[in-house]
PDB file of C-alpha atoms in Angstrom:
ATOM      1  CA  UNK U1256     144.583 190.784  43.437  1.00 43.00           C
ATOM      2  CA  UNK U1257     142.782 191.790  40.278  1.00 42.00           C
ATOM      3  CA  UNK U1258     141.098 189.475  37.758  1.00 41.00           C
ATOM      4  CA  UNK U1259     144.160 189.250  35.413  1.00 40.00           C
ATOM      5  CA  UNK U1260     146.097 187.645  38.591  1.00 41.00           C
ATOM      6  CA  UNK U1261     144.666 183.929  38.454  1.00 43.00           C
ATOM      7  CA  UNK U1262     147.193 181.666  39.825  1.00 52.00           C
ATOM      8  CA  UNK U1263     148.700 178.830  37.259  1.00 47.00           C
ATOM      9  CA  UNK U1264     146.841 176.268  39.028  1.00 52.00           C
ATOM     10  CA  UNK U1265     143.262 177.546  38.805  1.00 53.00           C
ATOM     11  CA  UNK U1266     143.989 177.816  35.232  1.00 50.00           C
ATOM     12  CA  UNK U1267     144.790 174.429  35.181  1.00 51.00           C
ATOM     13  CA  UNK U1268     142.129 173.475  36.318  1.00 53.00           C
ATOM     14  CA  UNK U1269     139.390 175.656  34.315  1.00 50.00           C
ATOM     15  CA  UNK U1270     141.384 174.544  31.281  1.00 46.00           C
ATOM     16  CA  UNK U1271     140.598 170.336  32.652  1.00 42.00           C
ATOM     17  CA  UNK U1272     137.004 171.144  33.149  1.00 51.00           C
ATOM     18  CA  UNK U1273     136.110 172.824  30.107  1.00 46.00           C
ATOM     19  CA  UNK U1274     137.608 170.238  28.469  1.00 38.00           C
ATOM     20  CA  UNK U1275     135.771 167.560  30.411  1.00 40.00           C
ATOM     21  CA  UNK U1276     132.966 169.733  29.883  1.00 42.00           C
ATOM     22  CA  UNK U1277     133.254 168.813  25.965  1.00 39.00           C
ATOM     23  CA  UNK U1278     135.069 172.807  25.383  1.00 37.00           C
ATOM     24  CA  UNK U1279     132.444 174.699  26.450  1.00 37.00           C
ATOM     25  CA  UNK U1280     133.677 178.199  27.128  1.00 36.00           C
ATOM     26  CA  UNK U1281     133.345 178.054  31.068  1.00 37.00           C
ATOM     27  CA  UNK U1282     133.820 175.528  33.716  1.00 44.00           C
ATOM     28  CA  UNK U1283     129.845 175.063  34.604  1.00 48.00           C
ATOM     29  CA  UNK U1284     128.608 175.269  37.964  1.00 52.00           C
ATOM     30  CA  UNK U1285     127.595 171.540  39.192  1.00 50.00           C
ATOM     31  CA  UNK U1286     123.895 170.826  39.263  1.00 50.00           C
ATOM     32  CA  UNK U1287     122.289 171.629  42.714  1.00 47.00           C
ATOM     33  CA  UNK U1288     121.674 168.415  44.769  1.00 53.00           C
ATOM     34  CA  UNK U1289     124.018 166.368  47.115  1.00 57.00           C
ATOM     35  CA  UNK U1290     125.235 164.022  44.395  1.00 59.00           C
ATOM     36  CA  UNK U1291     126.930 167.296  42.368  1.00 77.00           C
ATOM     37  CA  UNK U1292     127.810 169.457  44.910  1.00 85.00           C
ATOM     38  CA  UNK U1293     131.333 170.223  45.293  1.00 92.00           C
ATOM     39  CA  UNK U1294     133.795 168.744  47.500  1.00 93.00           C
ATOM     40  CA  UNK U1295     132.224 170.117  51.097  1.00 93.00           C
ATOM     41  CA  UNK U1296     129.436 171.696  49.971  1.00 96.00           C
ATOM     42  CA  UNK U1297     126.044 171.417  51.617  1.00 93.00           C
ATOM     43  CA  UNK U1298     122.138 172.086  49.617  1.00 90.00           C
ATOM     44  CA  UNK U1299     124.276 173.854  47.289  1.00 91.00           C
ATOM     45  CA  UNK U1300     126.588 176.099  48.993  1.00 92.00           C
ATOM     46  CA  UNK U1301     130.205 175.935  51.393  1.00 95.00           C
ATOM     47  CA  UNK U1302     129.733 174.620  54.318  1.00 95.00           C
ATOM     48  CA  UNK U1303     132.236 176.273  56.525  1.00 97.00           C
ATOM     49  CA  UNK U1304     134.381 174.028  59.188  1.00 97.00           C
ATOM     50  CA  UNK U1305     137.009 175.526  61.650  1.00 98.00           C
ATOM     51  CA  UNK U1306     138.892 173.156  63.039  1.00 97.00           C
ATOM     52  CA  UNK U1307     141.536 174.127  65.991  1.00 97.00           C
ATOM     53  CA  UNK U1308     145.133 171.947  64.917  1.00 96.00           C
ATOM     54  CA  UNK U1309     146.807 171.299  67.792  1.00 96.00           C
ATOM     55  CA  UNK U1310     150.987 171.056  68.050  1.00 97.00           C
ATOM     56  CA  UNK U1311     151.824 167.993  65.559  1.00 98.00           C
ATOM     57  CA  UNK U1312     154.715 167.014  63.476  1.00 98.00           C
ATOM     58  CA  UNK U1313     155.315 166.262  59.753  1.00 98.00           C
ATOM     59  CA  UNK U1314     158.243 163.815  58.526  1.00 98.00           C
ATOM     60  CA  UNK U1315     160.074 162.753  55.574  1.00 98.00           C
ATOM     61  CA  UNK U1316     160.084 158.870  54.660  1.00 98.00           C
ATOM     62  CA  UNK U1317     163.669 159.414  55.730  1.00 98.00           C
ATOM     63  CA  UNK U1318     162.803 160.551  59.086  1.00 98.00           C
ATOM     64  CA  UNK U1319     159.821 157.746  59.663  1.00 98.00           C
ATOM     65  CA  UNK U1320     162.569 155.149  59.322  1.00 98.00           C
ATOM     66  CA  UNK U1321     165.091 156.579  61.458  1.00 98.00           C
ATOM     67  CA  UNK U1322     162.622 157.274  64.326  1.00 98.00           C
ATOM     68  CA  UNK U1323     160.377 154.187  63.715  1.00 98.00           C
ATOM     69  CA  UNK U1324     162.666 151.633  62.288  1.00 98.00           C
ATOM     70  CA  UNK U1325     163.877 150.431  58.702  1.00 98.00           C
ATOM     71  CA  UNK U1326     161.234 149.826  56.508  1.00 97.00           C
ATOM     72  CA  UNK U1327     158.801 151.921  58.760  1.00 98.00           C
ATOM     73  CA  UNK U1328     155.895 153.902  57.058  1.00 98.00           C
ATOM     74  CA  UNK U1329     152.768 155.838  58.584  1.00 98.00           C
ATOM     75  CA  UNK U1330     150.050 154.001  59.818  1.00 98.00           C
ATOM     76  CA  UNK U1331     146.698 155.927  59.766  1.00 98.00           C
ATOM     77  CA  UNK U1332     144.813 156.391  62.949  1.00 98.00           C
ATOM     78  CA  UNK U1333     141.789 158.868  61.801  1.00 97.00           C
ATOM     79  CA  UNK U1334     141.010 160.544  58.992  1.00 97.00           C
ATOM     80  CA  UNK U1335     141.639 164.268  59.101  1.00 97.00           C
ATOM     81  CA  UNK U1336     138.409 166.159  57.383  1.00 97.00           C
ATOM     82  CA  UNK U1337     140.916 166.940  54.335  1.00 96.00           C
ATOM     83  CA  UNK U1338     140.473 163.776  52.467  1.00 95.00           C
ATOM     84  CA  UNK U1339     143.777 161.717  52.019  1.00 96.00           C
ATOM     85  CA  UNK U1340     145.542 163.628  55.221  1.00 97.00           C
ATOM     86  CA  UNK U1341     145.191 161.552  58.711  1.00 98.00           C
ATOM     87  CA  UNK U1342     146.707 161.415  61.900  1.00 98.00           C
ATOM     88  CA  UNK U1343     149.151 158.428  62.264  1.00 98.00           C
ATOM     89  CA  UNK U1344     149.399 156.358  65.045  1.00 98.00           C
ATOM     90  CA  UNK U1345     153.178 157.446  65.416  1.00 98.00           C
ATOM     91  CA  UNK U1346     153.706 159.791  68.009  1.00 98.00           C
ATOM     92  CA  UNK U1347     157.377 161.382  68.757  1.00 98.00           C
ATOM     93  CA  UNK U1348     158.829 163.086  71.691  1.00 98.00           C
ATOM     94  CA  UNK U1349     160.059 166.783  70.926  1.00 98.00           C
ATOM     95  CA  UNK U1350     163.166 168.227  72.669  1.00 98.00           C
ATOM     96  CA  UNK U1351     164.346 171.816  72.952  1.00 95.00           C
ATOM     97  CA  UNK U1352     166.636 173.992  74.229  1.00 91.00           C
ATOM     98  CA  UNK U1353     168.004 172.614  78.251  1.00 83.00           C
ATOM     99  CA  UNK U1354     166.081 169.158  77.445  1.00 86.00           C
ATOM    100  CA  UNK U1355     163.084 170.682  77.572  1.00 93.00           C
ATOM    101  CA  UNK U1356     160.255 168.256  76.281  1.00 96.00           C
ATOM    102  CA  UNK U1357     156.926 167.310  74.563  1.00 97.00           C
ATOM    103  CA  UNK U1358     156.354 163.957  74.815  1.00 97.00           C
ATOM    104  CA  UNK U1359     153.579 161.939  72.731  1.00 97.00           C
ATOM    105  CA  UNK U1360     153.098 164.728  69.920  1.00 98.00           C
ATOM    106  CA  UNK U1361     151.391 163.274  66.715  1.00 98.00           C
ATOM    107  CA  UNK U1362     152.885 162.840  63.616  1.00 98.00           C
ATOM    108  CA  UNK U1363     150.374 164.036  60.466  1.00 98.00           C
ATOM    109  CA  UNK U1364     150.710 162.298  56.798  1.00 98.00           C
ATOM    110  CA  UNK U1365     150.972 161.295  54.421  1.00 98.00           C
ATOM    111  CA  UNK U1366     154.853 162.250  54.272  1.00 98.00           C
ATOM    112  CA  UNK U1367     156.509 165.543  53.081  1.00 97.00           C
ATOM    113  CA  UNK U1368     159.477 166.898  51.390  1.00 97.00           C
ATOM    114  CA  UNK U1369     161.005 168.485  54.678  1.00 97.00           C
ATOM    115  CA  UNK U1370     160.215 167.911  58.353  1.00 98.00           C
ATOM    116  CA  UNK U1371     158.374 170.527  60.179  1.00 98.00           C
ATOM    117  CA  UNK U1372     156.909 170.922  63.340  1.00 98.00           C
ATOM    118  CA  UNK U1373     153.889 173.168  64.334  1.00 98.00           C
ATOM    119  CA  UNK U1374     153.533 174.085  67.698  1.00 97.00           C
ATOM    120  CA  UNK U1375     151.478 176.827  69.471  1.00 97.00           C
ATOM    121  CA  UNK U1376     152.637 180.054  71.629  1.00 97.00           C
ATOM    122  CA  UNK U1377     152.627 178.447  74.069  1.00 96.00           C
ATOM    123  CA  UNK U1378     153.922 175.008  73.259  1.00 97.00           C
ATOM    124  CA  UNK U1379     156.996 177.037  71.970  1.00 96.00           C
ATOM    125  CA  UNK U1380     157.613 178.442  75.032  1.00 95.00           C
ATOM    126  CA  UNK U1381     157.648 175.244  77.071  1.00 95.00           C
ATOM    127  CA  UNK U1382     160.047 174.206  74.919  1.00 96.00           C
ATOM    128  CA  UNK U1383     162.241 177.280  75.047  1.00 96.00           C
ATOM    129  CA  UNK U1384     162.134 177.477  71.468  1.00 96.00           C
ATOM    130  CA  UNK U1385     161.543 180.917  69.670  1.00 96.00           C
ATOM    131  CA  UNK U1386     159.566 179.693  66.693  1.00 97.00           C
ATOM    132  CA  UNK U1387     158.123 182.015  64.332  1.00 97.00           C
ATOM    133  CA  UNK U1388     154.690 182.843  62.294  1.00 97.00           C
ATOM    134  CA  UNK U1389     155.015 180.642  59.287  1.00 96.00           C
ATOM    135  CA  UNK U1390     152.797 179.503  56.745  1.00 94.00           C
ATOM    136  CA  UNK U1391     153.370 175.589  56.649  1.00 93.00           C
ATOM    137  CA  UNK U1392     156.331 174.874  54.432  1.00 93.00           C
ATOM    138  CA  UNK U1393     158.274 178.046  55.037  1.00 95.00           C
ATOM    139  CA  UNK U1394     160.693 176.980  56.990  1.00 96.00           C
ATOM    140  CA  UNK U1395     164.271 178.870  55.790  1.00 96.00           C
ATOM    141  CA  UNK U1396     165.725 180.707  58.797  1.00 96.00           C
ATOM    142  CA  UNK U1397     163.547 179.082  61.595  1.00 98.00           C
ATOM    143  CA  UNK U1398     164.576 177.436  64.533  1.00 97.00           C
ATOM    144  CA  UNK U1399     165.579 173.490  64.606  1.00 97.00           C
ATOM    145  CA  UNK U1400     164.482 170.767  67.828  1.00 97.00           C
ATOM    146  CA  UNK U1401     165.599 167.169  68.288  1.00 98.00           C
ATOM    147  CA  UNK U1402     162.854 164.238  67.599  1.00 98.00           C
ATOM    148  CA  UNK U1403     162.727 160.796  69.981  1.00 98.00           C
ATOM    149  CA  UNK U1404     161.362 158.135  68.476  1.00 98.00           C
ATOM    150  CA  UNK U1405     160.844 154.418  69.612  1.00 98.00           C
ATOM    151  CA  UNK U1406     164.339 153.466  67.476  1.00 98.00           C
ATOM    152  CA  UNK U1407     166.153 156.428  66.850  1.00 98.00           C
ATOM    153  CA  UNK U1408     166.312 160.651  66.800  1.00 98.00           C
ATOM    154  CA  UNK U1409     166.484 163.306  64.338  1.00 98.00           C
ATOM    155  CA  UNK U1410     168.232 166.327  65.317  1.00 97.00           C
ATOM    156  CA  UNK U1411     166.219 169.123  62.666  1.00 98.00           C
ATOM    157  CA  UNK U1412     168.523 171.957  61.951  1.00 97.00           C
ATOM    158  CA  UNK U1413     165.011 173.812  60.805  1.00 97.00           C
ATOM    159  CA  UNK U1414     161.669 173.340  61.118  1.00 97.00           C
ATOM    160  CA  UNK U1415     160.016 174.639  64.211  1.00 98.00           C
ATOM    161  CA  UNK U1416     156.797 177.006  63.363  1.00 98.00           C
ATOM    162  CA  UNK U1417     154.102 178.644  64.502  1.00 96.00           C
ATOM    163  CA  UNK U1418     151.623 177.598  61.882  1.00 94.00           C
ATOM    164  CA  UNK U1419     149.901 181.005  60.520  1.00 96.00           C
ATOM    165  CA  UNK U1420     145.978 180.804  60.453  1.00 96.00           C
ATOM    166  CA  UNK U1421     144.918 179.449  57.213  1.00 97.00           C
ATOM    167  CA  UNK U1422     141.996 178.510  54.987  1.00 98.00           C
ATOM    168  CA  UNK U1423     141.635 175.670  52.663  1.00 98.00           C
ATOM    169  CA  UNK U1424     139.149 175.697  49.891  1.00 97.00           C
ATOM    170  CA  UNK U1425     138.522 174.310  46.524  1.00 97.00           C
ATOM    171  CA  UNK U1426     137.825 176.837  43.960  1.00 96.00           C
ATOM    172  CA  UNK U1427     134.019 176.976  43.697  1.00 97.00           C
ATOM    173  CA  UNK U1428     134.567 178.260  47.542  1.00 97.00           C
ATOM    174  CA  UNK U1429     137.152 181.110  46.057  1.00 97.00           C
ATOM    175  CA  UNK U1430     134.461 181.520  43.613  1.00 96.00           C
ATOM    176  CA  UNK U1431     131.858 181.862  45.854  1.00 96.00           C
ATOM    177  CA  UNK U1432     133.814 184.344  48.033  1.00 97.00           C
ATOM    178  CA  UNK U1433     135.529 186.081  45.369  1.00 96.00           C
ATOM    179  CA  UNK U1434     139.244 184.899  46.500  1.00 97.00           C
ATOM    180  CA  UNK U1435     142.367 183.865  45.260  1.00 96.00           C
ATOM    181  CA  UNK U1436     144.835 181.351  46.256  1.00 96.00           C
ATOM    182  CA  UNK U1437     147.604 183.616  48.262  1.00 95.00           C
ATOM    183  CA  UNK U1438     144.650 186.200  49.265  1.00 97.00           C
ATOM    184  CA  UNK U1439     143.836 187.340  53.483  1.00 97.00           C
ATOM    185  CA  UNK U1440     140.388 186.512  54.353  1.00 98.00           C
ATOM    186  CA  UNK U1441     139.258 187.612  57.779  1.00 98.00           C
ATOM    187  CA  UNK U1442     137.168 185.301  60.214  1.00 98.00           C
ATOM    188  CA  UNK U1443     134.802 185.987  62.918  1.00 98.00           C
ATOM    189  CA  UNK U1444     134.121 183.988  65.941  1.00 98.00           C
ATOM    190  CA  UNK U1445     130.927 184.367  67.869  1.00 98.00           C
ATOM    191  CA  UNK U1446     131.171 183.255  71.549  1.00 96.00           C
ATOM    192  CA  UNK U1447     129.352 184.601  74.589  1.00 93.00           C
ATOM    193  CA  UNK U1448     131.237 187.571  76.123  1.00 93.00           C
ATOM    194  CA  UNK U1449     134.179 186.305  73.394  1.00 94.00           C
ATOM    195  CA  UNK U1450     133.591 187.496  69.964  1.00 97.00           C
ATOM    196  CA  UNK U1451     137.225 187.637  68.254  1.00 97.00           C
ATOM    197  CA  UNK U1452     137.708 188.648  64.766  1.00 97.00           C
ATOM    198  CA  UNK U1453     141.209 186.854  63.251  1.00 98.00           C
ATOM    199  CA  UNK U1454     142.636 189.111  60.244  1.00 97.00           C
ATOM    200  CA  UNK U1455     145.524 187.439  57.751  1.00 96.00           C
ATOM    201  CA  UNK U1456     143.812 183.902  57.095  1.00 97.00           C
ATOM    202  CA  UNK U1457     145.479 182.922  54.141  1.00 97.00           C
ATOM    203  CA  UNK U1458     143.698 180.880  51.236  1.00 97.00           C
ATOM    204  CA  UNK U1459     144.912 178.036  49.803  1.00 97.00           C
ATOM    205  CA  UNK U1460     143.098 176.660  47.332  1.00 97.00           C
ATOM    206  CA  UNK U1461     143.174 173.539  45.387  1.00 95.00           C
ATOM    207  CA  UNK U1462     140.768 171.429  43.561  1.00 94.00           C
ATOM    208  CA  UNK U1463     139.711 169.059  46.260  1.00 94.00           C
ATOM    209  CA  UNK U1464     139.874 171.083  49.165  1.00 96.00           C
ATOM    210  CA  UNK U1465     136.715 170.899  51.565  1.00 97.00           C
ATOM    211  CA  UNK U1466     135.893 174.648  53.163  1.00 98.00           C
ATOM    212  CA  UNK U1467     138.183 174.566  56.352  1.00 98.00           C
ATOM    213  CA  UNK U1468     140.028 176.812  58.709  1.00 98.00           C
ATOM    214  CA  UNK U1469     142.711 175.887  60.772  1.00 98.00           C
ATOM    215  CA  UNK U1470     143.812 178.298  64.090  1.00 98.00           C
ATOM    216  CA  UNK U1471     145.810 176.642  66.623  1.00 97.00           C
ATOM    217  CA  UNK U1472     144.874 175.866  70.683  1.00 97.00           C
ATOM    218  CA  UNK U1473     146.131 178.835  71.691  1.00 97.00           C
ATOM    219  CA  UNK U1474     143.591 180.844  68.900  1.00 97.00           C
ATOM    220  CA  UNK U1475     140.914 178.067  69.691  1.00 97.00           C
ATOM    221  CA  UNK U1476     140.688 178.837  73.483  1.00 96.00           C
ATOM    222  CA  UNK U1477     141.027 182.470  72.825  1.00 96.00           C
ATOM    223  CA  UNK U1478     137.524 183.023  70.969  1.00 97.00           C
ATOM    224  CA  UNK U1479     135.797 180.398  72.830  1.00 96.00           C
ATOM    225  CA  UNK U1480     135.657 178.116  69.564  1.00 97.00           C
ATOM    226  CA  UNK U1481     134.013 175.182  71.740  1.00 95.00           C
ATOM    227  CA  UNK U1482     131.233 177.711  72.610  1.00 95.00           C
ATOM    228  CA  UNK U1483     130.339 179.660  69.564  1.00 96.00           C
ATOM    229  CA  UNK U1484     127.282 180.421  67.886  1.00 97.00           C
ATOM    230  CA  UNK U1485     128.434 181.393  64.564  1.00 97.00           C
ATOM    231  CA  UNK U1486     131.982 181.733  62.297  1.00 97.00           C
ATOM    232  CA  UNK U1487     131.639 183.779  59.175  1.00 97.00           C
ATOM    233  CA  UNK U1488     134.266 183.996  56.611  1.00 98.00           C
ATOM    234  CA  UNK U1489     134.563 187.367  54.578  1.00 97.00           C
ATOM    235  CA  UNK U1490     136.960 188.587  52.294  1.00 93.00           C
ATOM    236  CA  UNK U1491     139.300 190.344  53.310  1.00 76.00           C
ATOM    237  CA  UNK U1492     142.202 192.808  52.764  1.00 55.00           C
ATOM    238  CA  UNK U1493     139.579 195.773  50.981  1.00 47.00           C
ATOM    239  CA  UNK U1494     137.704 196.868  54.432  1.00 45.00           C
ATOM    240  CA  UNK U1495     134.703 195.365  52.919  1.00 43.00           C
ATOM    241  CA  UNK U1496     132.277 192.742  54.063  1.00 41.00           C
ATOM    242  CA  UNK U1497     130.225 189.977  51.305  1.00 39.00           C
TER     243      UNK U1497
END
């Protein structure tokens, strides 16, 4: 992606901050010091987190009330490091193909526009479900599961992914790395006797993002996450290394 190709939203929000900024002609770099960094940053500069997300379920305030009750809403539990996303303290049971189960499986919120679930390798195959490599909310074509709540059940006719490895940022991190929302970034995992290097992490930036990458358990216990040393994030896509 070349200069030209700035997404809408980063536009956006140079546009608010130079005007904010009282029109100057670029969105200026906060002061250095804890009180300006931004969102995530540490003595001026990213501070990268990655975070393994385990098998966990999204719903629609249509779904909450069905499986919860009328009237039902999400009830944080804990804070996820993304502010204003948390776990809930509503779990559901997940059924597949032959009754095949996961029971207790945390629902994430706030709520969304669709249901989806996001499950690992192998959480899809104890549940006999084929579920593809999506990234979250790209669910057309994918395979469907029933949810059990406490009051009711929800039989999805889609929904079911394998959550592709991602990165969230806000854009002084795509700044600092010289990414794009949409763009492959490639991360490396230093573990005793288990370095892994995970090509395709996909950046999604925002405004308010803090610096995180998400791989699922199966990833996670893969590179050793719980024992590394080190994770670096580079740009990728270019065979190149910053």
């Amino acid at each position: 992606m070349n200069a030209t190709q700035i997404d809408r939203a980063r536009i956006e929000s140079l546009v608010r901050r130079a005007i904010a900024g009282g029109l100057g002609t670029s969105p200026a770099r906060p002061d250095s010091g804890p009180a300006n960094d931004p969102p995530g940053w540490v003595d001026g500069k990213p501070n990268l987190r990655v975070s393994i997300s385990a098998r966990h379920v999204h719903l629609t305030d249509e779904h909450v009330e069905i499986l919860f009750g009328a009237g039902s809403v999400l009830e944080p539990d804990k804070d996820l490091y993304q502010d204003g996303f948390y776990a809930a303290k509503q779990t559901v049971m997940i059924v597949g193909p032959r009754r095949r189960m996961l029971p207790s499986v945390r629902v994430l919120g706030p709520t969304r526009g669709a249901s989806q679930v996001e499950l690992a390798f192998t959480d899809s195959i104890s549940l006999g479900i084929d579920a593809p490599v999506r990234h979250s909310g790209h669910i057309d074509g994918t395979p469907g599961c029933v949810l059990v709540g406490p009051v009711g059940s929800v039989q999805l006719e889609q929904g079911v992914i394998r959550a592709a490895r991602h990165v969230h940022m806000n854009y002084f991190d795509a700044e600092h790395f010289g990414v794009s929302n949409g763009d492959m970034m490639q991360l490396k995992v230093t573990s005793h006797d288990c370095t892994t290097i995970f090509d395709d992490v996909l950046v999604r930036a925002d405004e308010a993002a803090k610096l995180e990458v998400h791989i699922d358990t199966d990833e996670g216990n893969a590179c050793f996450l719980d024992g590394a040393s080190t994770v670096e994030l580079t740009k990728g896509g270019c065979g190149c290394h910053q």
